[in-house]
Amino acid sequence: MSTPVAPSMFGPRTGLLSRANPVVKLLGALLITLVIVVSADPVTNAVALAGQLVLLAGVGLGPWRLLRLLWPLVVAALISGWGTAMLSPAGGTVLVEVGWLTITTGSLAAGGAIALRGLAIALPGITVLLTTDPTDLADGLAQTLRLPARFVLAALAAMRLVEVMVTEWSVLASARRARGAGGRGGPVGAAQEFGGQAFALLVQSLRRATRLAMTMEARGFGAGPRTWARSLHCSRVDVLVGTAVVLTAVGALVVSLALGTHRFIWQ
């Protein structure tokens, strides 16, 4: 069970993090996410985000490269922060007041905290995705965490088909335009075109999933105990990555507690 080439839609996975045990990265991402989710103060989120950026920069994923890869995530975080700033009732000095729109220093701080929190929560999972081959992750889940092989292999097949669906979407769009079914003007036409193309992709996905399930059953997937071509072992890289992740998560809590700003979501 080995595929040395990563999906092209994510690019080649190289560097220190790519050599770490996928389970170590997954558990580390869950730890950082848990700390951020249970903490509602911006200091914890900011320190956790800064620690993650430092860790990524140390393994070759600098801020500019991350920005090129994750700019939709940054845009989504800015939009959510701006929406919070417009709707938040937090007081303070009025900065902008145009009709019903009133933005104060308090609402702007609340919007910034929401944007920061969104980035800090999303970055651990994105990091695992960018630095982990799906086959390596499946090996780790089955061998280290002892998850059922049937579930792991089905999840692996689903992840491998993500790129196929992206390619199929482009092919469907070209085919519909070649047949004269695309290119309608106006929002109603665009919505109809999107709906028709999405339905066609759904039908193709169901057919592909059915064929894949029958093929896996014919080859004995899930019929009994399985063997694995590669055995995963912990190394110095795993110790370094695990230590850095724990320091990031614990450091975020320690800094916010030391400054007296830490607040749980239920407080």
PDB file of C-alpha atoms in Angstrom:
ATOM      1  CA  MET A   1       0.000   0.000   0.000  1.00  0.00           C
ATOM      2  CA  SER A   2       2.302   2.743  -1.215  1.00  0.00           C
ATOM      3  CA  THR A   3       1.870   5.722  -3.488  1.00  0.00           C
ATOM      4  CA  PRO A   4       4.993   7.941  -3.480  1.00  0.00           C
ATOM      5  CA  VAL A   5       3.400  10.624  -5.621  1.00  0.00           C
ATOM      6  CA  ALA A   6       1.066  13.038  -3.850  1.00  0.00           C
ATOM      7  CA  PRO A   7      -2.028  14.460  -5.499  1.00  0.00           C
ATOM      8  CA  SER A   8      -1.049  17.235  -7.884  1.00  0.00           C
ATOM      9  CA  MET A   9      -3.785  19.558  -6.633  1.00  0.00           C
ATOM     10  CA  PHE A  10      -1.861  19.941  -3.357  1.00  0.00           C
ATOM     11  CA  GLY A  11       1.615  19.882  -4.846  1.00  0.00           C
ATOM     12  CA  PRO A  12       4.599  17.751  -3.768  1.00  0.00           C
ATOM     13  CA  ARG A  13       4.878  17.104  -0.049  1.00  0.00           C
ATOM     14  CA  THR A  14       8.495  17.632   1.025  1.00  0.00           C
ATOM     15  CA  GLY A  15      10.293  18.857   4.112  1.00  0.00           C
ATOM     16  CA  LEU A  16      10.529  17.913   7.768  1.00  0.00           C
ATOM     17  CA  LEU A  17       6.799  17.709   8.437  1.00  0.00           C
ATOM     18  CA  SER A  18       6.262  15.389   5.483  1.00  0.00           C
ATOM     19  CA  ARG A  19       8.616  12.858   7.124  1.00  0.00           C
ATOM     20  CA  ALA A  20       6.809  12.917  10.465  1.00  0.00           C
ATOM     21  CA  ASN A  21       4.396  10.185  11.476  1.00  0.00           C
ATOM     22  CA  PRO A  22       0.928  11.166  10.207  1.00  0.00           C
ATOM     23  CA  VAL A  23      -0.656  10.147  13.518  1.00  0.00           C
ATOM     24  CA  VAL A  24       1.674  12.507  15.409  1.00  0.00           C
ATOM     25  CA  LYS A  25       0.650  15.369  13.130  1.00  0.00           C
ATOM     26  CA  LEU A  26      -3.027  14.489  13.387  1.00  0.00           C
ATOM     27  CA  LEU A  27      -2.981  14.298  17.199  1.00  0.00           C
ATOM     28  CA  GLY A  28      -0.976  17.520  17.341  1.00  0.00           C
ATOM     29  CA  ALA A  29      -3.502  19.291  15.144  1.00  0.00           C
ATOM     30  CA  LEU A  30      -6.320  18.034  17.376  1.00  0.00           C
ATOM     31  CA  LEU A  31      -4.493  19.274  20.492  1.00  0.00           C
ATOM     32  CA  ILE A  32      -3.967  22.791  19.124  1.00  0.00           C
ATOM     33  CA  THR A  33      -7.529  22.911  17.810  1.00  0.00           C
ATOM     34  CA  LEU A  34      -8.897  21.815  21.193  1.00  0.00           C
ATOM     35  CA  VAL A  35      -6.981  24.563  23.001  1.00  0.00           C
ATOM     36  CA  ILE A  36      -8.290  27.193  20.591  1.00  0.00           C
ATOM     37  CA  VAL A  37     -11.876  25.916  20.636  1.00  0.00           C
ATOM     38  CA  VAL A  38     -12.184  25.970  24.440  1.00  0.00           C
ATOM     39  CA  SER A  39     -10.500  29.402  24.712  1.00  0.00           C
ATOM     40  CA  ALA A  40     -12.418  32.520  23.760  1.00  0.00           C
ATOM     41  CA  ASP A  41      -9.758  35.188  24.320  1.00  0.00           C
ATOM     42  CA  PRO A  42      -7.741  36.641  21.413  1.00  0.00           C
ATOM     43  CA  VAL A  43      -4.386  36.257  23.177  1.00  0.00           C
ATOM     44  CA  THR A  44      -4.587  32.451  23.175  1.00  0.00           C
ATOM     45  CA  ASN A  45      -5.616  32.435  19.513  1.00  0.00           C
ATOM     46  CA  ALA A  46      -2.861  34.875  18.531  1.00  0.00           C
ATOM     47  CA  VAL A  47      -0.110  32.967  20.339  1.00  0.00           C
ATOM     48  CA  ALA A  48      -1.305  29.632  18.935  1.00  0.00           C
ATOM     49  CA  LEU A  49      -1.445  31.061  15.407  1.00  0.00           C
ATOM     50  CA  ALA A  50       1.997  32.669  15.774  1.00  0.00           C
ATOM     51  CA  GLY A  51       3.460  29.405  17.060  1.00  0.00           C
ATOM     52  CA  GLN A  52       2.041  27.501  14.116  1.00  0.00           C
ATOM     53  CA  LEU A  53       3.441  30.039  11.638  1.00  0.00           C
ATOM     54  CA  VAL A  54       6.879  29.830  13.271  1.00  0.00           C
ATOM     55  CA  LEU A  55       6.770  26.028  13.120  1.00  0.00           C
ATOM     56  CA  LEU A  56       5.738  26.065   9.466  1.00  0.00           C
ATOM     57  CA  ALA A  57       8.386  28.658   8.592  1.00  0.00           C
ATOM     58  CA  GLY A  58      10.996  26.454  10.242  1.00  0.00           C
ATOM     59  CA  VAL A  59      10.155  23.561   7.906  1.00  0.00           C
ATOM     60  CA  GLY A  60      10.022  25.592   4.714  1.00  0.00           C
ATOM     61  CA  LEU A  61       6.407  26.795   4.606  1.00  0.00           C
ATOM     62  CA  GLY A  62       6.881  30.528   4.977  1.00  0.00           C
ATOM     63  CA  PRO A  63       4.074  33.100   5.274  1.00  0.00           C
ATOM     64  CA  TRP A  64       4.142  34.080   1.579  1.00  0.00           C
ATOM     65  CA  ARG A  65       3.956  30.492   0.385  1.00  0.00           C
ATOM     66  CA  LEU A  66       1.117  29.805   2.808  1.00  0.00           C
ATOM     67  CA  LEU A  67      -0.666  32.932   1.600  1.00  0.00           C
ATOM     68  CA  ARG A  68      -0.451  31.725  -2.008  1.00  0.00           C
ATOM     69  CA  LEU A  69      -1.879  28.357  -0.984  1.00  0.00           C
ATOM     70  CA  LEU A  70      -4.472  29.490   1.552  1.00  0.00           C
ATOM     71  CA  TRP A  71      -5.647  32.874   0.282  1.00  0.00           C
ATOM     72  CA  PRO A  72      -9.315  31.704   0.122  1.00  0.00           C
ATOM     73  CA  LEU A  73      -9.108  30.876   3.832  1.00  0.00           C
ATOM     74  CA  VAL A  74      -7.669  34.313   4.594  1.00  0.00           C
ATOM     75  CA  VAL A  75     -10.404  36.003   2.567  1.00  0.00           C
ATOM     76  CA  ALA A  76     -13.087  33.980   4.377  1.00  0.00           C
ATOM     77  CA  ALA A  77     -11.607  34.931   7.754  1.00  0.00           C
ATOM     78  CA  LEU A  78     -11.534  38.632   6.804  1.00  0.00           C
ATOM     79  CA  ILE A  79     -15.147  38.498   5.617  1.00  0.00           C
ATOM     80  CA  SER A  80     -16.297  36.850   8.860  1.00  0.00           C
ATOM     81  CA  GLY A  81     -14.343  39.399  10.878  1.00  0.00           C
ATOM     82  CA  TRP A  82     -15.817  42.300   8.924  1.00  0.00           C
ATOM     83  CA  GLY A  83     -19.338  40.949   9.367  1.00  0.00           C
ATOM     84  CA  THR A  84     -18.781  40.598  13.100  1.00  0.00           C
ATOM     85  CA  ALA A  85     -17.413  44.125  13.304  1.00  0.00           C
ATOM     86  CA  MET A  86     -20.555  45.510  11.637  1.00  0.00           C
ATOM     87  CA  LEU A  87     -23.013  43.536  13.748  1.00  0.00           C
ATOM     88  CA  SER A  88     -21.269  43.393  17.118  1.00  0.00           C
ATOM     89  CA  PRO A  89     -22.896  45.459  19.881  1.00  0.00           C
ATOM     90  CA  ALA A  90     -19.544  46.039  21.607  1.00  0.00           C
ATOM     91  CA  GLY A  91     -19.037  49.657  22.619  1.00  0.00           C
ATOM     92  CA  GLY A  92     -16.090  51.989  22.530  1.00  0.00           C
ATOM     93  CA  THR A  93     -15.033  54.952  20.451  1.00  0.00           C
ATOM     94  CA  VAL A  94     -17.079  55.335  17.268  1.00  0.00           C
ATOM     95  CA  LEU A  95     -14.854  54.964  14.216  1.00  0.00           C
ATOM     96  CA  VAL A  96     -17.400  54.799  11.379  1.00  0.00           C
ATOM     97  CA  GLU A  97     -21.064  55.810  11.452  1.00  0.00           C
ATOM     98  CA  VAL A  98     -22.946  55.753   8.159  1.00  0.00           C
ATOM     99  CA  GLY A  99     -26.712  55.281   8.490  1.00  0.00           C
ATOM    100  CA  TRP A 100     -27.386  51.996  10.254  1.00  0.00           C
ATOM    101  CA  LEU A 101     -23.711  51.025  10.053  1.00  0.00           C
ATOM    102  CA  THR A 102     -21.754  51.843  13.204  1.00  0.00           C
ATOM    103  CA  ILE A 103     -18.272  50.494  13.838  1.00  0.00           C
ATOM    104  CA  THR A 104     -16.602  51.120  17.190  1.00  0.00           C
ATOM    105  CA  THR A 105     -13.252  50.137  18.610  1.00  0.00           C
ATOM    106  CA  GLY A 106     -14.976  47.379  20.551  1.00  0.00           C
ATOM    107  CA  SER A 107     -16.793  45.918  17.533  1.00  0.00           C
ATOM    108  CA  LEU A 108     -13.607  46.158  15.457  1.00  0.00           C
ATOM    109  CA  ALA A 109     -11.711  44.266  18.152  1.00  0.00           C
ATOM    110  CA  ALA A 110     -14.455  41.617  18.217  1.00  0.00           C
ATOM    111  CA  GLY A 111     -14.253  41.227  14.428  1.00  0.00           C
ATOM    112  CA  GLY A 112     -10.478  40.932  14.551  1.00  0.00           C
ATOM    113  CA  ALA A 113     -10.750  38.274  17.267  1.00  0.00           C
ATOM    114  CA  ILE A 114     -13.204  36.247  15.161  1.00  0.00           C
ATOM    115  CA  ALA A 115     -10.960  36.425  12.081  1.00  0.00           C
ATOM    116  CA  LEU A 116      -7.936  35.445  14.157  1.00  0.00           C
ATOM    117  CA  ARG A 117      -9.819  32.565  15.753  1.00  0.00           C
ATOM    118  CA  GLY A 118     -10.955  31.250  12.371  1.00  0.00           C
ATOM    119  CA  LEU A 119      -7.414  31.239  11.006  1.00  0.00           C
ATOM    120  CA  ALA A 120      -5.993  29.617  14.142  1.00  0.00           C
ATOM    121  CA  ILE A 121      -8.614  26.840  14.074  1.00  0.00           C
ATOM    122  CA  ALA A 122      -8.295  26.101  10.341  1.00  0.00           C
ATOM    123  CA  LEU A 123      -4.495  26.147  10.080  1.00  0.00           C
ATOM    124  CA  PRO A 124      -3.728  22.861  11.949  1.00  0.00           C
ATOM    125  CA  GLY A 125      -5.994  20.802   9.708  1.00  0.00           C
ATOM    126  CA  ILE A 126      -4.708  22.534   6.574  1.00  0.00           C
ATOM    127  CA  THR A 127      -1.146  21.829   7.694  1.00  0.00           C
ATOM    128  CA  VAL A 128      -1.863  18.121   8.033  1.00  0.00           C
ATOM    129  CA  LEU A 129      -3.479  18.138   4.590  1.00  0.00           C
ATOM    130  CA  LEU A 130      -0.567  19.932   2.916  1.00  0.00           C
ATOM    131  CA  THR A 131       2.175  17.822   4.498  1.00  0.00           C
ATOM    132  CA  THR A 132       0.624  14.347   4.584  1.00  0.00           C
ATOM    133  CA  ASP A 133       0.063  11.890   1.783  1.00  0.00           C
ATOM    134  CA  PRO A 134      -3.361  10.227   2.157  1.00  0.00           C
ATOM    135  CA  THR A 135      -1.795   6.767   1.902  1.00  0.00           C
ATOM    136  CA  ASP A 136       0.612   7.555   4.754  1.00  0.00           C
ATOM    137  CA  LEU A 137      -2.291   8.798   6.846  1.00  0.00           C
ATOM    138  CA  ALA A 138      -4.259   5.624   6.136  1.00  0.00           C
ATOM    139  CA  ASP A 139      -1.256   3.508   7.149  1.00  0.00           C
ATOM    140  CA  GLY A 140      -0.992   5.438  10.401  1.00  0.00           C
ATOM    141  CA  LEU A 141      -4.676   5.205  11.228  1.00  0.00           C
ATOM    142  CA  ALA A 142      -4.737   1.457  10.613  1.00  0.00           C
ATOM    143  CA  GLN A 143      -1.400   0.480  12.174  1.00  0.00           C
ATOM    144  CA  THR A 144      -0.993   2.987  15.007  1.00  0.00           C
ATOM    145  CA  LEU A 145      -4.553   3.814  16.041  1.00  0.00           C
ATOM    146  CA  ARG A 146      -5.847   0.352  15.078  1.00  0.00           C
ATOM    147  CA  LEU A 147      -8.899   1.688  13.279  1.00  0.00           C
ATOM    148  CA  PRO A 148     -10.889  -0.827  11.199  1.00  0.00           C
ATOM    149  CA  ALA A 149      -9.186  -1.441   7.869  1.00  0.00           C
ATOM    150  CA  ARG A 150     -12.527  -1.298   6.024  1.00  0.00           C
ATOM    151  CA  PHE A 151     -13.187   2.235   7.287  1.00  0.00           C
ATOM    152  CA  VAL A 152      -9.620   3.412   6.665  1.00  0.00           C
ATOM    153  CA  LEU A 153      -9.460   2.115   3.103  1.00  0.00           C
ATOM    154  CA  ALA A 154     -12.857   3.596   2.274  1.00  0.00           C
ATOM    155  CA  ALA A 155     -11.716   6.983   3.606  1.00  0.00           C
ATOM    156  CA  LEU A 156      -8.485   6.700   1.601  1.00  0.00           C
ATOM    157  CA  ALA A 157     -10.424   5.983  -1.580  1.00  0.00           C
ATOM    158  CA  ALA A 158     -12.653   8.989  -0.904  1.00  0.00           C
ATOM    159  CA  MET A 159      -9.654  11.296  -0.436  1.00  0.00           C
ATOM    160  CA  ARG A 160      -8.057  10.001  -3.614  1.00  0.00           C
ATOM    161  CA  LEU A 161     -11.255  10.737  -5.552  1.00  0.00           C
ATOM    162  CA  VAL A 162     -11.333  14.410  -4.520  1.00  0.00           C
ATOM    163  CA  GLU A 163      -8.913  15.366  -7.293  1.00  0.00           C
ATOM    164  CA  VAL A 164     -10.857  13.208  -9.755  1.00  0.00           C
ATOM    165  CA  MET A 165     -14.047  15.136  -8.943  1.00  0.00           C
ATOM    166  CA  VAL A 166     -12.265  18.468  -9.456  1.00  0.00           C
ATOM    167  CA  THR A 167     -11.083  17.290 -12.882  1.00  0.00           C
ATOM    168  CA  GLU A 168     -14.556  15.938 -13.728  1.00  0.00           C
ATOM    169  CA  TRP A 169     -16.087  19.332 -12.921  1.00  0.00           C
ATOM    170  CA  SER A 170     -13.847  21.021 -15.480  1.00  0.00           C
ATOM    171  CA  VAL A 171     -14.578  18.342 -18.082  1.00  0.00           C
ATOM    172  CA  LEU A 172     -18.331  18.674 -17.519  1.00  0.00           C
ATOM    173  CA  ALA A 173     -18.166  22.444 -17.910  1.00  0.00           C
ATOM    174  CA  SER A 174     -16.293  22.126 -21.217  1.00  0.00           C
ATOM    175  CA  ALA A 175     -18.655  19.428 -22.479  1.00  0.00           C
ATOM    176  CA  ARG A 176     -21.779  21.445 -21.639  1.00  0.00           C
ATOM    177  CA  ARG A 177     -20.443  24.512 -23.418  1.00  0.00           C
ATOM    178  CA  ALA A 178     -19.488  22.414 -26.460  1.00  0.00           C
ATOM    179  CA  ARG A 179     -23.099  21.182 -26.618  1.00  0.00           C
ATOM    180  CA  GLY A 180     -24.497  24.687 -26.235  1.00  0.00           C
ATOM    181  CA  ALA A 181     -25.902  24.078 -22.763  1.00  0.00           C
ATOM    182  CA  GLY A 182     -23.649  26.556 -20.960  1.00  0.00           C
ATOM    183  CA  GLY A 183     -22.874  30.208 -21.100  1.00  0.00           C
ATOM    184  CA  ARG A 184     -26.303  31.518 -20.075  1.00  0.00           C
ATOM    185  CA  GLY A 185     -26.353  35.115 -18.960  1.00  0.00           C
ATOM    186  CA  GLY A 186     -27.704  36.551 -15.754  1.00  0.00           C
ATOM    187  CA  PRO A 187     -27.826  35.128 -12.233  1.00  0.00           C
ATOM    188  CA  VAL A 188     -30.803  32.851 -13.024  1.00  0.00           C
ATOM    189  CA  GLY A 189     -28.999  31.285 -15.975  1.00  0.00           C
ATOM    190  CA  ALA A 190     -25.814  30.878 -13.947  1.00  0.00           C
ATOM    191  CA  ALA A 191     -27.760  29.185 -11.140  1.00  0.00           C
ATOM    192  CA  GLN A 192     -29.470  26.823 -13.594  1.00  0.00           C
ATOM    193  CA  GLU A 193     -26.150  25.987 -15.233  1.00  0.00           C
ATOM    194  CA  PHE A 194     -24.537  25.310 -11.855  1.00  0.00           C
ATOM    195  CA  GLY A 195     -27.437  23.105 -10.765  1.00  0.00           C
ATOM    196  CA  GLY A 196     -27.367  21.036 -13.944  1.00  0.00           C
ATOM    197  CA  GLN A 197     -23.614  20.583 -13.784  1.00  0.00           C
ATOM    198  CA  ALA A 198     -23.734  19.689 -10.082  1.00  0.00           C
ATOM    199  CA  PHE A 199     -26.442  17.073 -10.742  1.00  0.00           C
ATOM    200  CA  ALA A 200     -24.373  15.543 -13.558  1.00  0.00           C
ATOM    201  CA  LEU A 201     -21.328  15.394 -11.268  1.00  0.00           C
ATOM    202  CA  LEU A 202     -23.443  13.743  -8.547  1.00  0.00           C
ATOM    203  CA  VAL A 203     -24.625  11.045 -10.968  1.00  0.00           C
ATOM    204  CA  GLN A 204     -21.085  10.357 -12.163  1.00  0.00           C
ATOM    205  CA  SER A 205     -19.828  10.240  -8.565  1.00  0.00           C
ATOM    206  CA  LEU A 206     -22.467   7.688  -7.570  1.00  0.00           C
ATOM    207  CA  ARG A 207     -21.628   5.514 -10.565  1.00  0.00           C
ATOM    208  CA  ARG A 208     -17.907   5.753  -9.833  1.00  0.00           C
ATOM    209  CA  ALA A 209     -18.474   4.955  -6.148  1.00  0.00           C
ATOM    210  CA  THR A 210     -20.556   1.906  -7.044  1.00  0.00           C
ATOM    211  CA  ARG A 211     -17.889   0.560  -9.413  1.00  0.00           C
ATOM    212  CA  LEU A 212     -15.160   1.239  -6.862  1.00  0.00           C
ATOM    213  CA  ALA A 213     -17.083  -0.518  -4.075  1.00  0.00           C
ATOM    214  CA  MET A 214     -17.652  -3.584  -6.255  1.00  0.00           C
ATOM    215  CA  THR A 215     -13.973  -3.638  -7.252  1.00  0.00           C
ATOM    216  CA  MET A 216     -12.807  -3.391  -3.628  1.00  0.00           C
ATOM    217  CA  GLU A 217     -15.190  -6.164  -2.590  1.00  0.00           C
ATOM    218  CA  ALA A 218     -13.965  -8.380  -5.446  1.00  0.00           C
ATOM    219  CA  ARG A 219     -10.366  -7.898  -4.303  1.00  0.00           C
ATOM    220  CA  GLY A 220     -11.161  -8.833  -0.723  1.00  0.00           C
ATOM    221  CA  PHE A 221     -11.038  -5.436   0.954  1.00  0.00           C
ATOM    222  CA  GLY A 222     -12.644  -5.736   4.386  1.00  0.00           C
ATOM    223  CA  ALA A 223     -13.001  -9.526   4.172  1.00  0.00           C
ATOM    224  CA  GLY A 224     -10.537 -10.188   7.017  1.00  0.00           C
ATOM    225  CA  PRO A 225      -7.240  -9.167   8.635  1.00  0.00           C
ATOM    226  CA  ARG A 226      -4.941  -7.230   6.317  1.00  0.00           C
ATOM    227  CA  THR A 227      -1.209  -6.921   5.949  1.00  0.00           C
ATOM    228  CA  TRP A 228       0.570  -3.625   5.211  1.00  0.00           C
ATOM    229  CA  ALA A 229       3.435  -3.044   2.829  1.00  0.00           C
ATOM    230  CA  ARG A 230       5.064  -0.465   5.097  1.00  0.00           C
ATOM    231  CA  SER A 231       5.506  -0.410   8.855  1.00  0.00           C
ATOM    232  CA  LEU A 232       5.424   2.962  10.574  1.00  0.00           C
ATOM    233  CA  HIS A 233       7.897   3.736  13.369  1.00  0.00           C
ATOM    234  CA  CYS A 234       8.486   6.789  15.543  1.00  0.00           C
ATOM    235  CA  SER A 235      11.699   8.710  14.874  1.00  0.00           C
ATOM    236  CA  ARG A 236      13.495  11.840  16.027  1.00  0.00           C
ATOM    237  CA  VAL A 237      11.405  13.877  13.624  1.00  0.00           C
ATOM    238  CA  ASP A 238       8.241  12.731  15.403  1.00  0.00           C
ATOM    239  CA  VAL A 239       9.716  13.725  18.766  1.00  0.00           C
ATOM    240  CA  LEU A 240      10.663  17.166  17.444  1.00  0.00           C
ATOM    241  CA  VAL A 241       7.275  17.766  15.829  1.00  0.00           C
ATOM    242  CA  GLY A 242       5.383  16.498  18.883  1.00  0.00           C
ATOM    243  CA  THR A 243       7.442  18.670  21.228  1.00  0.00           C
ATOM    244  CA  ALA A 244       6.927  21.754  19.075  1.00  0.00           C
ATOM    245  CA  VAL A 245       3.166  21.176  18.920  1.00  0.00           C
ATOM    246  CA  VAL A 246       2.870  20.671  22.688  1.00  0.00           C
ATOM    247  CA  LEU A 247       4.940  23.802  23.340  1.00  0.00           C
ATOM    248  CA  THR A 248       2.689  25.778  21.000  1.00  0.00           C
ATOM    249  CA  ALA A 249      -0.525  24.600  22.651  1.00  0.00           C
ATOM    250  CA  VAL A 250       0.715  24.894  26.230  1.00  0.00           C
ATOM    251  CA  GLY A 251       2.528  28.156  25.512  1.00  0.00           C
ATOM    252  CA  ALA A 252      -0.667  29.774  24.237  1.00  0.00           C
ATOM    253  CA  LEU A 253      -2.438  28.907  27.495  1.00  0.00           C
ATOM    254  CA  VAL A 254       0.488  29.951  29.690  1.00  0.00           C
ATOM    255  CA  VAL A 255       0.858  33.350  28.005  1.00  0.00           C
ATOM    256  CA  SER A 256      -2.847  34.165  28.205  1.00  0.00           C
ATOM    257  CA  LEU A 257      -3.036  33.013  31.848  1.00  0.00           C
ATOM    258  CA  ALA A 258       0.049  35.046  32.732  1.00  0.00           C
ATOM    259  CA  LEU A 259      -1.463  38.164  31.162  1.00  0.00           C
ATOM    260  CA  GLY A 260      -4.797  37.512  32.866  1.00  0.00           C
ATOM    261  CA  THR A 261      -6.738  37.508  29.602  1.00  0.00           C
ATOM    262  CA  HIS A 262      -7.627  33.827  29.291  1.00  0.00           C
ATOM    263  CA  ARG A 263     -11.322  33.065  29.113  1.00  0.00           C
ATOM    264  CA  PHE A 264     -13.073  29.780  28.422  1.00  0.00           C
ATOM    265  CA  ILE A 265     -16.005  29.727  26.018  1.00  0.00           C
ATOM    266  CA  TRP A 266     -18.427  28.885  28.845  1.00  0.00           C
ATOM    267  CA  GLN A 267     -17.360  31.880  30.973  1.00  0.00           C
TER     268      GLN A 267
END
